[in-house]
Coordinates of C-alpha atoms in Angstrom, one line a residue:
E30 CA -5.2 22.8 -7.5
K31 CA -8.1 20.2 -6.7
I32 CA -8.5 23.1 -3.4
E33 CA -8.2 26.7 -5.6
K34 CA -10.8 25.5 -7.7
Y35 CA -13.3 26.1 -4.3
F36 CA -11.9 29.4 -3.6
T37 CA -11.1 30.8 -7.4
K38 CA -14.6 32.0 -8.8
Y39 CA -14.5 34.3 -5.6
Y40 CA -10.6 37.1 -6.5
G41 CA -11.8 40.4 -6.2
N42 CA -14.9 40.0 -3.9
S43 CA -15.4 40.5 -0.5
I44 CA -14.0 37.9 1.8
F45 CA -17.4 37.4 3.8
L46 CA -18.4 36.3 0.9
I47 CA -17.5 33.0 0.4
P48 CA -18.7 30.1 1.9
I49 CA -16.1 28.6 4.4
K50 CA -19.3 26.5 5.5
E51 CA -19.7 24.7 2.5
I52 CA -16.0 24.0 0.8
T53 CA -15.5 22.5 4.5
K54 CA -18.6 20.0 3.8
N55 CA -16.5 19.3 -0.2
L56 CA -13.4 19.3 2.3
H57 CA -14.3 16.7 4.6
Q58 CA -16.0 14.5 1.3
D59 CA -12.5 14.5 0.0
K60 CA -11.1 11.0 1.0
W61 CA -7.5 11.9 -0.4
I62 CA -7.6 14.8 2.4
K63 CA -6.4 13.3 6.9
D64 CA -7.4 16.8 8.1
F65 CA -7.2 20.0 7.4
T66 CA -8.2 23.8 9.1
I67 CA -9.4 26.9 7.2
K68 CA -8.7 30.2 8.9
N69 CA -10.1 33.4 7.5
D70 CA -8.3 36.6 9.3
Y71 CA -11.7 38.7 7.7
K72 CA -10.2 40.6 6.5
N73 CA -8.3 40.1 3.4
T74 CA -7.1 36.6 3.9
I75 CA -7.9 32.8 4.6
N76 CA -5.3 30.4 4.8
V77 CA -6.2 26.6 4.4
N78 CA -3.5 24.1 5.5
I79 CA -4.0 20.6 4.0
V80 CA -3.2 16.6 5.1
E81 CA -2.8 15.1 2.7
S82 CA -4.2 10.9 2.7
I83 CA -0.9 8.7 2.6
P84 CA -1.3 5.0 0.6
I85 CA 0.2 2.1 2.0
G86 CA -0.9 -0.1 0.5
I87 CA -3.4 -1.3 -2.9
Y88 CA -5.7 -4.2 -2.1
F89 CA -7.2 -6.0 -5.0
N90 CA -11.1 -7.4 -3.4
G91 CA -11.2 -9.3 -6.9
E92 CA -12.8 -6.4 -9.1
D93 CA -10.9 -3.2 -8.1
K94 CA -7.4 -1.8 -7.3
L95 CA -7.7 0.5 -4.2
L96 CA -5.1 2.5 -2.7
F97 CA -5.8 2.3 1.2
D98 CA -3.8 4.0 4.3
K99 CA -2.2 3.5 7.4
N100 CA -5.6 2.9 9.4
G101 CA -7.2 0.9 6.3
E102 CA -9.2 3.9 4.9
I103 CA -10.0 3.4 1.6
I104 CA -8.3 6.5 -0.4
D105 CA -9.1 5.6 -3.9
S106 CA -9.6 3.4 -6.9
I107 CA -6.3 3.3 -9.1
N108 CA -7.3 1.3 -12.5
S109 CA -6.3 3.5 -14.3
N110 CA -3.0 5.0 -13.2
Y111 CA -1.5 2.1 -11.5
N112 CA 1.7 2.7 -13.0
L113 CA 2.1 5.9 -10.0
Y114 CA 1.9 3.2 -7.4
F115 CA 4.4 0.6 -9.1
H116 CA 6.1 0.4 -5.9
L117 CA 2.9 -0.5 -3.1
I118 CA 2.0 -4.1 -2.3
I119 CA -1.0 -5.4 -3.4
F120 CA -3.3 -7.0 -0.5
E121 CA -5.6 -9.9 -2.0
G122 CA -7.7 -12.3 0.6
N123 CA -10.6 -11.9 3.0
N124 CA -9.3 -9.3 6.1
S125 CA -5.8 -8.9 4.2
L126 CA -6.9 -4.9 4.5
F127 CA -7.3 -5.1 8.1
N128 CA -4.2 -7.0 8.7
A129 CA -2.5 -4.4 5.7
N130 CA -0.8 -2.3 8.3
T131 CA 0.6 -5.2 10.7
F132 CA 3.0 -7.2 8.4
L133 CA 4.4 -4.0 6.6
N134 CA 5.9 -2.9 9.9
S135 CA 7.1 -6.7 10.4
L136 CA 8.2 -6.1 7.1
P137 CA 11.8 -5.4 7.2
L138 CA 13.3 -2.4 4.9
L139 CA 15.3 -4.1 3.1
F140 CA 12.3 -6.7 1.1
Q141 CA 9.6 -3.7 1.4
N142 CA 10.7 -2.8 -2.3
E143 CA 10.5 -6.5 -3.3
I144 CA 7.3 -7.9 -2.6
K145 CA 5.4 -7.0 -5.7
K146 CA 1.7 -8.9 -3.9
A147 CA 0.6 -10.2 -0.3
M148 CA -1.8 -13.0 0.4
F149 CA -3.8 -13.6 3.5
I150 CA -4.4 -17.2 3.9
N151 CA -6.9 -18.7 5.7
N152 CA -7.2 -15.9 7.8
R153 CA -3.5 -17.5 9.5
R154 CA -0.7 -16.7 7.6
W155 CA 1.0 -14.3 4.5
D156 CA 2.4 -15.7 1.0
I157 CA 3.8 -13.5 -0.8
K158 CA 5.0 -13.1 -4.3
L159 CA 8.8 -11.2 -5.2
R160 CA 9.4 -8.8 -7.8
N161 CA 11.1 -11.8 -9.1
G162 CA 8.5 -13.9 -10.2
I163 CA 9.8 -15.9 -7.0
N164 CA 6.2 -16.9 -4.2
I165 CA 7.1 -17.1 -0.9
K166 CA 5.3 -19.0 1.9
L167 CA 5.8 -17.1 5.5
S168 CA 5.7 -18.8 8.8
E169 CA 2.8 -18.1 10.7
N170 CA 3.4 -16.8 13.7
N171 CA 7.2 -15.2 13.0
I172 CA 7.0 -13.2 9.6
L173 CA 10.5 -11.6 10.6
D174 CA 12.1 -14.8 10.8
S175 CA 10.8 -15.9 7.9
F176 CA 12.6 -13.3 6.0
N177 CA 15.2 -13.5 8.3
N178 CA 15.8 -17.3 6.7
Y179 CA 15.4 -15.9 3.3
D180 CA 18.1 -13.2 3.8
K181 CA 20.5 -16.0 4.5
F182 CA 19.1 -18.0 1.5
Y183 CA 19.6 -15.5 -1.1
K184 CA 22.7 -14.4 -0.3
S185 CA 23.9 -18.2 -0.1
V186 CA 21.8 -18.8 -4.0
S187 CA 23.5 -16.9 -7.8
N188 CA 21.3 -15.1 -9.4
Q189 CA 20.8 -18.3 -11.8
E190 CA 19.5 -20.6 -9.3
L191 CA 17.5 -18.3 -8.4
K192 CA 15.8 -17.9 -11.7
E193 CA 14.6 -21.1 -11.5
I194 CA 13.0 -21.2 -8.0
E195 CA 9.0 -21.0 -8.2
M196 CA 8.3 -20.7 -4.4
I197 CA 9.7 -20.8 -1.4
D198 CA 8.5 -22.1 1.9
L199 CA 10.0 -20.5 5.0
R200 CA 6.2 -21.9 7.2
I201 CA 9.2 -23.6 9.4
L202 CA 11.5 -21.8 11.1
K203 CA 15.1 -22.7 10.6
Q204 CA 14.1 -24.8 7.7
V205 CA 13.7 -24.0 3.8
I206 CA 11.2 -25.5 1.6
I207 CA 12.2 -24.7 -2.4
K208 CA 10.0 -25.8 -5.6
F209 CA 12.0 -25.9 -8.4
K210 CA 10.2 -24.3 -12.3
V211 CA 9.5 -27.7 -14.2
Q212 CA 11.8 -27.6 -16.9
K213 CA 10.0 -27.6 -20.4
N214 CA 11.6 -30.9 -22.6
D215 CA 12.4 -29.6 -26.5

């Protein structure tokens, strides 16, 4: 619909009256469009092929939540329609946008839907918040090993035990440090 609006006012007119250069300029400015081609047969048909930018995460800069693609390019702000992108990980911290793709590439598929937020700490390592509320501190150089370590731990505890955990520190290889939630006394 968005693209069609550039052409609807020219329906029924000569194909030579359609301002292809102006339409091309407008399409270049749309951040949702990664690439496109416009072909005119100079008779009665204009073909428009569009490759859409695909968001891979949400960058929170302290004020706005911004969708970004695999190249770290900002696509759009999502403050109003966040539910459409609930499945994407929110990235926070200095240089998190530039390191997000590397983080996502090192992330096992099993964990992609489990992570709510990833915070880049001191330009070195990641802390993540899972959708179940548990915070995890990841190793600086061995993210995949940290996830494998968490997976082994996860398989050895019950759901009830997981509900009592606030934080899991996986920064030391082959070691799991657990911080439990503070129990409130009546």
